């Protein structure tokens, strides 16, 4: 029997592959770089909620409490539920972030299919069996692919690898879902009710979640005639009342976060405010030149942001010029809502953060907000291009050339952004793993510097004793309730955490130099062959005759070892292969002491002995 190949089937397969490539790539990067260790604000939110719930003292006030500018009521419930399902493995929070991005991607594709009308934008060409020129479904898929390059862009790496940043993905997921509801065939009452629930969820998840009430209303209220608009007046009044109630409850007993600059500072310097705003908008495509220096990256992001806002301004001007065309307005409304979300977020951020300096606009955490203006421009430019050349065929060549140019620039910038962000994600993984090692060893050596850099930035070795004690208390309570995996190390006997077998070529302690009469520096290199990564920490032990090796210190610094990288075939960043550990003679017992170094794997809580032990005569102790 002859098997015939159906062209439509092949095209459907090609479309599915095209749409999922960005998601698959990002999912792989998250899975490879995620680390199960709480970081930063997670200690002030999820950790507090988990401990209080475990002790039976959790209250509504704890859940609704203000954190920075936000009231993270619903995310705290999510974190609590995930914690009890997974023993607080924060990688599941990162999985939720990825799933929220998938929801946004689905919503964007749905909106494209219901608002973009026909092909004709691009010169005739085939992409993975997809004919972009003649098939409407193929055009929808191609536009969704371009949007997915941004939605799943790894430039959001700080948010993607930080579980608490679920909160920054919730508002855009709620807004795009509301738009799908708005364009659906549901009746008006159902649309307003569902969207109001989504807006409430958004409001009590993150600071700019209130914008859901503001930006979604025009799309809900938009009608084909004034008579239809007035039929919704009571629904609109109800929406406004819901917005007012949410706002009043949100700002009840609200206080400006300590250390945050006033909005007035932004208005005092319009030039810096404008630069901050444009840089904010251009960061998703401009941060890939960050290794060129601060001035260069600010120039790149500001320039790209300027081009983006000019394109958007042209789109808005065109729509306003043809405001009587209900079909054009109907198709563009949803995308204008998404664009408004980014623009208002950017303005509020610029006003509230420019006091920290214009360079603060380059924070990768903001890209999850700013990239959606570019996402909205993809279908908006398509819609107005069709509208513009629909009556005159001689205009088609202009739109095709312009669209091909813009698409080429977008893909080229995204290619370089992907490479830059991938490198940054790997660096974040190393930092988180070092933090996890410091955390697990905190009961033996509470190294503030390591914990402050890699786990909780509010810690300070010189002051804030109350903050340090509070963090230590949270950590040990979480360990007691089983939410630290692997558990904290409480014994100084290295044999209790020694791996059954030590792999060959895992590292050396090269030497120990005596700096002064009472200070030493040990140096060497370490690698974990099974993980094919540098060690997460180096533990030092001392041993005297008749006793077990005892942990007394672990390293605080790393340095490059290109010679080792070449020897073991390690092709990533070699900055963490070399290690250095300082210790004082007072940390050792008197007499002849054997010093040994161990590579620590924080993912399993085990240590591997390195070659090259040293003998110290500590007679001067």
Coordinates of C-alpha atoms in Angstrom, one line a residue:
X1 CA 0.0 0.0 0.0
X2 CA 1.4 3.4 -1.0
X3 CA 1.6 6.0 1.8
X4 CA 0.9 9.5 0.6
X5 CA 2.3 12.5 2.3
X6 CA -0.3 15.1 3.1
X7 CA 1.2 18.6 2.6
X8 CA -1.2 20.0 5.2
X9 CA 0.0 17.5 7.8
X10 CA 3.6 18.4 7.1
X11 CA 2.7 22.0 7.4
X12 CA 1.0 21.6 10.7
X13 CA 4.0 19.7 12.1
X14 CA 6.3 22.5 10.8
X15 CA 4.1 25.1 12.4
X16 CA 4.1 23.3 15.8
X17 CA 7.9 22.9 15.7
X18 CA 8.4 26.5 14.7
X19 CA 6.2 27.8 17.6
X20 CA 7.8 25.6 20.2
X21 CA 11.5 26.1 19.4
X22 CA 11.8 29.2 21.6
X23 CA 9.9 27.5 24.5
X24 CA 12.0 24.3 24.2
X25 CA 15.2 26.2 24.2
X26 CA 14.3 28.3 27.3
X27 CA 12.9 25.3 29.1
X28 CA 16.2 23.5 28.6
X29 CA 18.2 26.5 29.9
X30 CA 16.0 26.8 33.0
X31 CA 16.4 23.1 33.7
X32 CA 20.1 23.2 33.3
X33 CA 20.7 26.3 35.4
X34 CA 18.1 26.2 38.1
X35 CA 19.3 25.6 41.7
X36 CA 17.2 24.6 44.7
X37 CA 18.1 27.4 47.0
X38 CA 16.0 30.4 48.2
X39 CA 17.4 33.7 47.3
X40 CA 16.8 37.3 48.4
X41 CA 13.2 38.3 48.9
X42 CA 12.1 34.6 49.2
X43 CA 13.4 34.8 52.8
X44 CA 11.0 37.6 53.5
X45 CA 8.0 36.1 51.9
X46 CA 7.8 32.3 51.3
X47 CA 10.1 31.5 54.2
X48 CA 8.1 33.6 56.7
X49 CA 4.8 32.1 55.5
X50 CA 6.1 28.5 55.5
X51 CA 7.5 28.8 59.0
X52 CA 4.4 30.5 60.5
X53 CA 2.1 28.0 58.9
X54 CA 4.2 25.1 60.2
X55 CA 4.0 26.7 63.7
X56 CA 0.3 27.3 63.4
X57 CA 0.6 31.1 63.7
X58 CA 0.0 32.2 60.1
X59 CA -2.6 34.9 59.8
X60 CA -4.4 36.8 57.0
X61 CA -2.3 39.9 57.9
X62 CA 0.9 37.8 57.1
X63 CA -0.5 36.9 53.7
X64 CA -1.6 40.4 52.7
X65 CA 1.4 42.2 54.3
X66 CA 3.2 44.8 52.1
X67 CA 6.6 43.8 50.7
X68 CA 8.4 46.6 48.9
X69 CA 5.5 48.2 46.9
X70 CA 3.6 44.9 46.5
X71 CA 1.0 42.9 48.4
X72 CA 1.8 39.3 47.4
X73 CA -1.3 37.7 48.8
X74 CA -2.0 35.1 46.1
X75 CA 1.7 34.3 45.3
X76 CA 2.3 33.6 49.0
X77 CA -0.5 31.0 48.9
X78 CA 1.0 29.5 45.8
X79 CA 4.5 29.4 47.5
X80 CA 3.0 27.7 50.6
X81 CA 1.2 25.1 48.6
X82 CA 4.2 24.3 46.5
X83 CA 6.4 24.2 49.5
X84 CA 4.3 21.4 51.1
X85 CA 4.1 19.5 47.9
X86 CA 7.8 19.7 47.1
X87 CA 9.6 20.3 50.5
X88 CA 10.1 23.8 49.2
X89 CA 12.1 22.9 46.1
X90 CA 12.1 26.4 44.6
X91 CA 12.8 24.9 41.1
X92 CA 9.0 24.2 41.0
X93 CA 8.4 27.9 41.3
X94 CA 10.7 28.3 38.3
X95 CA 8.6 25.7 36.5
X96 CA 5.5 27.8 37.3
X97 CA 7.2 30.8 35.8
X98 CA 7.8 28.8 32.6
X99 CA 4.2 27.7 32.5
X100 CA 3.0 31.3 32.9
X101 CA 5.1 32.2 29.9
X102 CA 3.5 29.4 28.0
X103 CA 0.0 30.7 29.0
X104 CA 1.0 34.2 27.7
X105 CA 2.3 32.6 24.5
X106 CA -0.9 30.7 23.9
X107 CA -2.9 33.9 24.5
X108 CA -0.8 35.9 22.1
X109 CA -1.2 33.2 19.4
X110 CA -5.0 33.2 20.0
X111 CA -5.1 37.0 19.7
X112 CA -3.1 37.0 16.5
X113 CA -5.4 34.5 14.9
X114 CA -8.4 36.6 15.8
X115 CA -7.1 40.0 14.9
X116 CA -4.7 39.6 12.0
X117 CA -6.7 39.2 8.9
X118 CA -4.7 38.1 5.8
X119 CA -1.2 37.5 4.5
X120 CA 0.7 39.6 2.0
X121 CA 3.4 41.2 4.1
X122 CA 6.4 39.2 3.2
X123 CA 8.2 38.4 -0.1
X124 CA 7.5 34.8 -1.2
X125 CA 9.6 32.3 0.7
X126 CA 9.2 29.0 2.5
X127 CA 10.2 28.4 6.1
X128 CA 10.1 24.8 7.3
X129 CA 7.4 23.9 4.7
X130 CA 5.5 27.0 5.8
X131 CA 4.5 29.3 2.9
X132 CA 4.4 32.7 4.6
X133 CA 3.1 34.5 1.6
X134 CA -0.1 32.7 0.7
X135 CA -1.4 30.9 3.8
X136 CA -3.1 32.9 6.6
X137 CA -2.4 30.2 9.2
X138 CA 1.3 30.2 8.2
X139 CA 1.4 34.0 8.7
X140 CA -0.2 33.6 12.1
X141 CA 2.4 31.0 13.1
X142 CA 5.3 33.1 11.9
X143 CA 4.1 36.2 13.8
X144 CA 3.6 34.0 16.9
X145 CA 7.1 32.6 16.4
X146 CA 8.5 36.2 16.4
X147 CA 6.5 37.0 19.5
X148 CA 7.8 33.7 21.2
X149 CA 11.4 34.8 20.6
X150 CA 10.7 37.6 23.0
X151 CA 8.2 35.9 25.4
X152 CA 10.7 33.0 25.9
X153 CA 13.8 35.2 25.7
X154 CA 16.5 34.2 28.2
X155 CA 17.3 37.9 28.7
X156 CA 14.8 37.6 31.6
X157 CA 17.3 35.3 33.3
X158 CA 17.2 37.0 36.7
X159 CA 13.4 36.4 36.8
X160 CA 13.5 33.0 35.3
X161 CA 16.0 31.6 37.8
X162 CA 14.4 33.2 40.9
X163 CA 11.3 31.5 42.1
X164 CA 9.7 34.6 43.8
X165 CA 9.6 36.3 40.4
X166 CA 6.5 34.3 39.6
X167 CA 4.9 37.6 40.7
X168 CA 6.2 39.6 37.7
X169 CA 4.7 37.1 35.2
X170 CA 1.2 37.1 36.8
X171 CA 0.1 40.5 35.6
X172 CA 0.8 40.0 31.9
X173 CA -0.7 36.5 32.1
X174 CA -3.9 38.0 33.6
X175 CA -4.0 40.8 31.0
X176 CA -3.5 38.6 28.0
X177 CA -6.1 36.1 29.4
X178 CA -8.5 39.0 29.9
X179 CA -8.0 40.0 26.3
X180 CA -8.8 36.5 25.1
X181 CA -12.0 36.6 27.2
X182 CA -12.7 40.1 25.7
X183 CA -12.5 38.8 22.1
X184 CA -14.4 35.6 22.8
X185 CA -18.1 35.0 22.2
X186 CA -19.0 35.1 25.9
X187 CA -21.8 37.6 27.0
X188 CA -20.8 40.9 28.4
X189 CA -21.6 40.1 32.0
X190 CA -19.4 37.0 31.9
X191 CA -16.6 38.9 30.3
X192 CA -16.6 41.7 32.9
X193 CA -16.9 39.2 35.8
X194 CA -14.1 37.0 34.7
X195 CA -11.8 39.9 33.9
X196 CA -12.6 41.5 37.2
X197 CA -11.5 38.3 39.0
X198 CA -8.3 38.2 36.9
X199 CA -7.6 41.9 37.7
X200 CA -8.0 41.2 41.4
X201 CA -5.6 38.3 41.2
X202 CA -3.2 40.5 39.4
X203 CA -3.5 43.4 41.9
X204 CA -2.7 41.3 44.9
X205 CA 0.2 39.6 43.2
X206 CA 2.6 42.4 42.2
X207 CA 2.8 46.2 42.4
X208 CA 1.9 46.9 38.8
X209 CA -0.9 44.4 38.9
X210 CA -3.3 47.3 39.4
X211 CA -2.7 48.2 35.8
X212 CA -4.8 45.3 34.7
X213 CA -7.9 47.3 35.8
X214 CA -6.7 50.3 33.9
X215 CA -5.6 48.9 30.6
X216 CA -8.2 46.1 30.1
X217 CA -11.3 48.4 30.5
X218 CA -11.0 50.1 27.1
X219 CA -10.9 46.7 25.4
X220 CA -14.0 45.5 27.4
X221 CA -15.9 48.8 26.8
X222 CA -15.0 49.0 23.1
X223 CA -18.2 48.6 21.0
X224 CA -19.2 48.8 17.3
X225 CA -21.7 51.5 18.0
X226 CA -22.5 54.1 20.7
X227 CA -25.8 52.3 21.5
X228 CA -23.9 49.1 22.3
X229 CA -21.5 51.1 24.3
X230 CA -24.2 52.6 26.5
X231 CA -25.7 49.2 27.0
X232 CA -22.5 48.4 29.0
X233 CA -22.6 51.5 31.2
X234 CA -23.6 49.6 34.3
X235 CA -21.0 47.0 33.7
X236 CA -18.4 49.7 33.3
X237 CA -19.6 51.4 36.5
X238 CA -19.2 48.1 38.3
X239 CA -15.7 47.7 36.9
X240 CA -14.8 51.2 38.1
X241 CA -16.2 50.3 41.6
X242 CA -14.2 47.1 41.7
X243 CA -11.1 49.1 40.7
X244 CA -11.8 51.6 43.5
X245 CA -12.3 48.9 46.1
X246 CA -9.1 47.1 45.1
X247 CA -7.1 50.3 45.2
X248 CA -8.5 51.3 48.5
X249 CA -7.8 48.0 50.1
X250 CA -4.3 47.8 48.5
X251 CA -3.3 51.2 49.8
X252 CA -4.8 50.8 53.3
X253 CA -1.9 51.3 55.7
X254 CA 0.5 51.5 52.8
X255 CA 3.9 53.0 53.4
X256 CA 6.7 54.0 51.0
X257 CA 9.5 51.4 51.1
X258 CA 12.5 52.4 53.1
X259 CA 15.4 53.6 50.9
X260 CA 13.4 54.1 47.7
X261 CA 13.6 57.5 46.1
X262 CA 10.6 59.8 45.8
X263 CA 8.8 60.3 42.5
X264 CA 9.6 64.0 42.7
X265 CA 13.2 63.2 41.9
X266 CA 12.2 61.9 38.5
X267 CA 10.3 65.1 37.6
X268 CA 13.3 67.2 38.6
X269 CA 15.5 65.9 35.8
X270 CA 13.4 65.3 32.7
X271 CA 16.5 64.4 30.6
X272 CA 17.5 61.5 32.9
X273 CA 13.8 60.4 33.2
X274 CA 13.5 60.2 29.4
X275 CA 16.8 58.3 29.1
X276 CA 15.7 55.9 31.8
X277 CA 12.4 55.3 30.1
X278 CA 13.9 54.7 26.7
X279 CA 16.6 52.4 28.1
X280 CA 13.9 50.5 30.0
X281 CA 12.1 49.9 26.7
X282 CA 15.2 49.0 24.7
X283 CA 16.8 46.6 27.3
X284 CA 15.3 43.3 25.9
X285 CA 17.2 43.8 22.7
X286 CA 20.1 46.0 23.9
X287 CA 21.5 44.3 27.0
X288 CA 23.5 41.9 24.8
X289 CA 26.3 44.5 24.4
X290 CA 26.6 44.7 28.2
X291 CA 30.2 43.5 28.1
X292 CA 31.2 46.6 26.1
X293 CA 30.8 48.9 29.1
X294 CA 28.1 50.9 30.8
X295 CA 28.2 53.9 28.4
X296 CA 27.9 51.6 25.4
X297 CA 25.1 49.6 26.7
X298 CA 23.1 52.6 27.8
X299 CA 23.6 54.1 24.3
X300 CA 22.4 50.8 22.7
X301 CA 19.4 50.4 24.9
X302 CA 18.4 54.1 24.7
X303 CA 18.7 54.0 20.9
X304 CA 16.7 50.8 20.5
X305 CA 14.1 52.2 23.0
X306 CA 13.8 55.4 20.9
X307 CA 13.2 53.4 17.7
X308 CA 10.6 51.3 19.4
X309 CA 8.7 54.2 20.8
X310 CA 8.8 56.0 17.4
X311 CA 7.4 52.9 15.7
X312 CA 4.7 52.7 18.3
X313 CA 3.9 56.4 18.0
X314 CA 3.5 56.0 14.2
X315 CA 1.1 53.1 14.8
X316 CA -1.0 55.1 17.2
X317 CA -1.0 58.1 14.9
X318 CA -2.2 55.9 12.0
X319 CA -5.0 54.4 14.1
X320 CA -6.1 57.8 15.3
X321 CA -6.2 59.1 11.7
X322 CA -8.5 56.2 10.8
X323 CA -10.5 56.2 14.1
X324 CA -13.8 55.9 12.2
X325 CA -12.7 52.4 10.9
X326 CA -14.3 50.2 13.6
X327 CA -12.7 47.0 12.2
X328 CA -9.2 48.5 12.4
X329 CA -9.8 49.8 15.9
X330 CA -11.3 46.5 17.0
X331 CA -8.3 44.5 15.7
X332 CA -5.8 46.9 17.2
X333 CA -7.4 47.4 20.6
X334 CA -6.0 44.3 22.3
X335 CA -2.5 45.0 21.2
X336 CA -2.7 48.6 22.3
X337 CA -3.7 47.3 25.7
X338 CA -0.6 45.2 26.0
X339 CA 1.5 48.1 24.7
X340 CA -0.1 50.4 27.3
X341 CA 0.8 48.0 30.1
X342 CA 4.5 48.2 29.1
X343 CA 4.5 52.0 28.6
X344 CA 2.8 52.8 31.9
X345 CA 5.0 50.3 33.7
X346 CA 8.0 52.0 32.2
X347 CA 6.9 55.4 33.2
X348 CA 6.1 54.4 36.8
X349 CA 9.4 52.6 37.1
X350 CA 11.3 55.5 35.6
X351 CA 9.7 57.9 38.1
X352 CA 10.2 55.7 41.0
X353 CA 13.7 54.4 40.2
X354 CA 15.6 57.1 38.3
X355 CA 16.8 58.4 41.7
X356 CA 19.0 55.2 41.8
X357 CA 20.7 56.3 38.6
X358 CA 19.9 55.8 34.9
X359 CA 21.9 52.6 34.8
X360 CA 19.4 51.0 37.1
X361 CA 17.1 50.8 34.0
X362 CA 19.4 48.0 32.7
X363 CA 18.2 45.5 35.3
X364 CA 17.3 42.3 33.5
X365 CA 14.4 42.0 36.0
X366 CA 12.6 44.7 34.0
X367 CA 12.7 43.0 30.7
X368 CA 9.7 40.9 31.5
X369 CA 7.7 44.1 31.5
X370 CA 9.5 46.0 28.6
X371 CA 9.5 43.2 26.0
X372 CA 5.8 43.2 25.6
X373 CA 5.8 46.6 23.8
X374 CA 7.9 44.9 21.1
X375 CA 5.5 41.8 21.2
X376 CA 2.5 44.1 20.6
X377 CA 4.2 45.9 17.7
X378 CA 4.6 42.7 15.7
X379 CA 0.8 42.2 15.1
X380 CA 0.1 46.0 15.2
X381 CA 2.5 46.7 12.4
X382 CA 1.0 43.7 10.5
X383 CA -2.5 45.0 11.0
X384 CA -1.9 48.6 9.8
X385 CA 0.3 47.4 7.0
X386 CA -2.5 45.4 5.6
X387 CA -4.9 48.3 6.1
X388 CA -2.5 50.7 4.4
X389 CA -1.8 48.8 1.2
X390 CA -5.2 47.1 0.9
X391 CA -6.5 49.8 -1.5
X392 CA -3.3 50.3 -3.5
X393 CA -1.2 47.4 -4.8
X394 CA 1.9 49.7 -5.4
X395 CA 2.2 50.1 -1.6
X396 CA 2.8 46.4 -1.1
X397 CA 6.4 46.4 -2.1
X398 CA 7.2 49.1 0.5
X399 CA 5.6 47.1 3.3
X400 CA 7.3 43.9 2.3
X401 CA 10.7 45.5 2.2
X402 CA 10.1 47.3 5.5
X403 CA 8.8 44.1 7.2
X404 CA 11.6 42.0 6.0
X405 CA 14.1 44.6 7.3
X406 CA 12.5 44.8 10.7
X407 CA 12.2 41.0 11.1
X408 CA 15.9 40.5 10.1
X409 CA 17.0 43.1 12.7
X410 CA 14.8 41.5 15.4
X411 CA 16.1 38.0 14.8
X412 CA 19.7 39.2 14.6
X413 CA 19.4 41.0 17.9
X414 CA 17.7 38.1 19.5
X415 CA 20.5 35.7 18.3
X416 CA 23.1 37.8 20.1
X417 CA 20.8 38.3 23.1
X418 CA 20.4 34.6 23.4
X419 CA 24.2 34.0 23.5
X420 CA 24.7 36.7 26.1
X421 CA 21.9 35.6 28.4
X422 CA 22.9 32.0 28.2
X423 CA 26.3 32.9 29.6
X424 CA 24.7 35.0 32.3
X425 CA 22.4 32.1 33.3
X426 CA 25.5 29.8 33.8
X427 CA 27.1 32.5 36.0
X428 CA 23.9 32.7 38.1
X429 CA 23.9 28.9 38.5
X430 CA 27.5 29.0 39.9
X431 CA 26.6 31.8 42.3
X432 CA 23.5 30.1 43.5
X433 CA 25.4 26.8 44.1
X434 CA 28.0 28.6 46.1
X435 CA 25.3 30.2 48.1
X436 CA 23.7 26.9 48.7
X437 CA 27.0 25.5 50.0
X438 CA 27.4 28.5 52.3
X439 CA 23.8 27.9 53.5
X440 CA 24.3 24.3 54.3
X441 CA 27.5 25.0 56.2
X442 CA 26.1 28.0 58.1
X443 CA 25.8 26.2 61.4
X444 CA 29.5 25.4 61.3
X445 CA 30.8 28.7 59.7
X446 CA 28.4 31.6 59.3
X447 CA 30.2 33.4 56.5
X448 CA 28.3 36.7 56.1
X449 CA 30.1 37.7 52.9
X450 CA 29.2 34.6 51.0
X451 CA 25.6 34.5 52.3
X452 CA 25.2 38.2 51.6
X453 CA 26.4 37.9 48.0
X454 CA 24.7 34.7 47.1
X455 CA 21.7 34.2 49.3
X456 CA 20.4 37.2 51.3
X457 CA 21.7 40.7 50.5
X458 CA 20.5 42.3 53.8
X459 CA 23.0 40.3 55.8
X460 CA 26.0 42.3 57.0
X461 CA 29.1 41.1 58.9
X462 CA 29.5 44.4 60.8
X463 CA 26.0 45.4 61.9
X464 CA 22.3 44.5 61.5
X465 CA 22.8 41.9 64.2
X466 CA 19.0 41.5 64.5
X467 CA 18.7 40.9 60.7
X468 CA 21.4 38.2 60.8
X469 CA 19.9 36.5 63.8
X470 CA 16.4 36.6 62.2
X471 CA 17.8 35.0 59.1
X472 CA 19.6 32.3 61.1
X473 CA 16.4 31.6 63.0
X474 CA 14.4 31.3 59.7
X475 CA 17.0 29.0 58.2
X476 CA 17.1 26.5 61.2
X477 CA 13.3 26.5 61.5
X478 CA 13.0 25.6 57.8
X479 CA 15.6 22.8 58.3
X480 CA 13.7 21.6 61.3
X481 CA 10.4 21.3 59.4
X482 CA 12.2 19.6 56.4
X483 CA 12.2 22.5 54.0
X484 CA 16.0 22.6 53.4
X485 CA 17.1 19.9 51.0
X486 CA 19.7 18.5 51.5
X487 CA 19.6 19.4 55.2
X488 CA 22.0 21.6 57.1
X489 CA 25.3 20.2 58.2
X490 CA 25.5 20.3 62.0
X491 CA 28.6 18.1 62.7
X492 CA 32.2 19.0 62.1
X493 CA 33.1 15.4 61.4
X494 CA 33.8 15.3 57.7
X495 CA 33.2 11.6 57.5
X496 CA 29.5 12.1 58.0
X497 CA 29.3 13.9 54.7
X498 CA 32.1 12.1 52.8
X499 CA 30.9 10.6 49.5
X500 CA 31.3 6.8 49.3
X501 CA 33.8 7.1 46.4
X502 CA 35.9 10.0 45.3
X503 CA 36.2 10.4 41.5
X504 CA 39.7 10.7 40.0
X505 CA 41.0 14.0 39.0
X506 CA 38.6 16.0 41.1
X507 CA 41.3 18.5 42.3
X508 CA 44.3 19.4 44.4
X509 CA 45.4 21.4 47.3
X510 CA 48.5 22.9 45.7
X511 CA 50.1 24.6 48.7
X512 CA 49.6 26.4 52.0
X513 CA 51.5 29.7 52.5
X514 CA 52.1 31.2 55.9
X515 CA 51.3 34.9 55.6
X516 CA 52.2 35.9 59.1
X517 CA 52.9 34.1 62.3
X518 CA 49.3 33.3 62.8
X519 CA 47.7 33.4 59.3
X520 CA 47.7 30.9 56.4
X521 CA 46.4 30.8 52.8
X522 CA 45.6 27.5 51.1
X523 CA 45.3 27.3 47.3
X524 CA 44.3 24.7 44.7
X525 CA 41.7 23.8 42.2
X526 CA 38.6 21.6 42.2
X527 CA 36.2 20.0 39.8
X528 CA 33.1 17.7 40.1
X529 CA 33.5 15.2 37.3
X530 CA 30.1 13.6 37.7
X531 CA 28.4 17.1 37.3
X532 CA 31.1 18.4 35.0
X533 CA 31.2 21.6 36.9
X534 CA 33.4 23.4 39.4
X535 CA 33.0 22.5 43.1
X536 CA 30.5 24.6 45.0
X537 CA 32.8 25.1 48.0
X538 CA 36.1 23.8 49.3
X539 CA 36.0 22.5 52.9
X540 CA 39.2 22.5 54.9
X541 CA 39.7 19.9 57.7
X542 CA 42.4 19.4 60.3
X543 CA 43.4 16.0 61.6
X544 CA 45.6 15.1 64.6
X545 CA 46.7 11.6 65.6
X546 CA 43.9 9.4 66.8
X547 CA 41.0 11.7 65.8
X548 CA 38.7 12.1 62.9
X549 CA 39.2 14.9 60.3
X550 CA 37.3 18.0 61.6
X551 CA 35.9 20.8 59.5
X552 CA 37.2 24.2 60.5
X553 CA 37.0 26.5 57.4
X554 CA 35.8 26.7 53.8
X555 CA 36.9 28.9 51.0
X556 CA 35.7 32.5 50.3
X557 CA 37.2 33.2 46.9
X558 CA 37.7 31.7 43.5
X559 CA 40.0 32.6 40.6
X560 CA 40.6 31.4 37.0
X561 CA 42.6 28.3 36.2
X562 CA 42.9 28.1 32.4
X563 CA 45.6 25.5 32.7
X564 CA 43.3 23.2 34.6
X565 CA 40.4 23.9 32.2
X566 CA 42.6 22.9 29.3
X567 CA 43.7 19.7 31.1
X568 CA 40.2 18.5 32.1
X569 CA 38.5 19.7 28.9
X570 CA 36.2 22.2 30.6
X571 CA 35.0 24.7 28.0
X572 CA 32.8 27.0 30.1
X573 CA 33.9 29.8 32.4
X574 CA 37.1 28.7 34.3
X575 CA 36.8 31.5 36.9
X576 CA 35.6 29.1 39.6
X577 CA 38.1 26.3 39.1
X578 CA 40.8 27.9 41.2
X579 CA 40.2 28.3 44.9
X580 CA 41.7 30.1 47.9
X581 CA 41.0 29.8 51.6
X582 CA 42.4 31.9 54.4
X583 CA 42.5 30.7 58.0
X584 CA 44.2 31.6 61.3
X585 CA 46.4 29.4 63.5
X586 CA 43.9 29.9 66.3
X587 CA 41.4 27.8 64.4
X588 CA 43.7 24.7 64.7
X589 CA 44.7 22.6 67.7
X590 CA 48.4 22.9 68.9
X591 CA 51.0 20.6 67.5
X592 CA 51.5 18.8 64.2
X593 CA 48.3 19.1 62.2
X594 CA 47.3 17.6 58.9
X595 CA 45.3 19.9 56.6
X596 CA 43.1 18.3 53.9
X597 CA 40.9 20.0 51.3
X598 CA 37.5 18.6 50.1
X599 CA 35.4 19.5 47.1
X600 CA 31.8 20.0 48.3
X601 CA 28.7 19.2 46.1
X602 CA 25.8 21.2 47.4
X603 CA 23.2 19.4 45.3
X604 CA 23.7 16.2 47.2
X605 CA 25.4 17.5 50.4
X606 CA 28.6 15.4 50.0
X607 CA 32.3 16.1 50.0
X608 CA 35.1 14.6 47.9
X609 CA 38.7 14.5 49.2
X610 CA 41.2 16.4 47.1
X611 CA 44.8 15.3 46.6
X612 CA 47.7 17.0 48.2
X613 CA 47.3 17.2 52.0
X614 CA 49.7 19.4 53.9
X615 CA 51.3 19.2 57.4
X616 CA 51.4 22.3 59.6
X617 CA 53.4 22.6 62.9
X618 CA 51.1 24.7 64.9
X619 CA 53.4 25.0 67.9
X620 CA 53.0 28.8 68.1
X621 CA 49.2 28.6 68.6

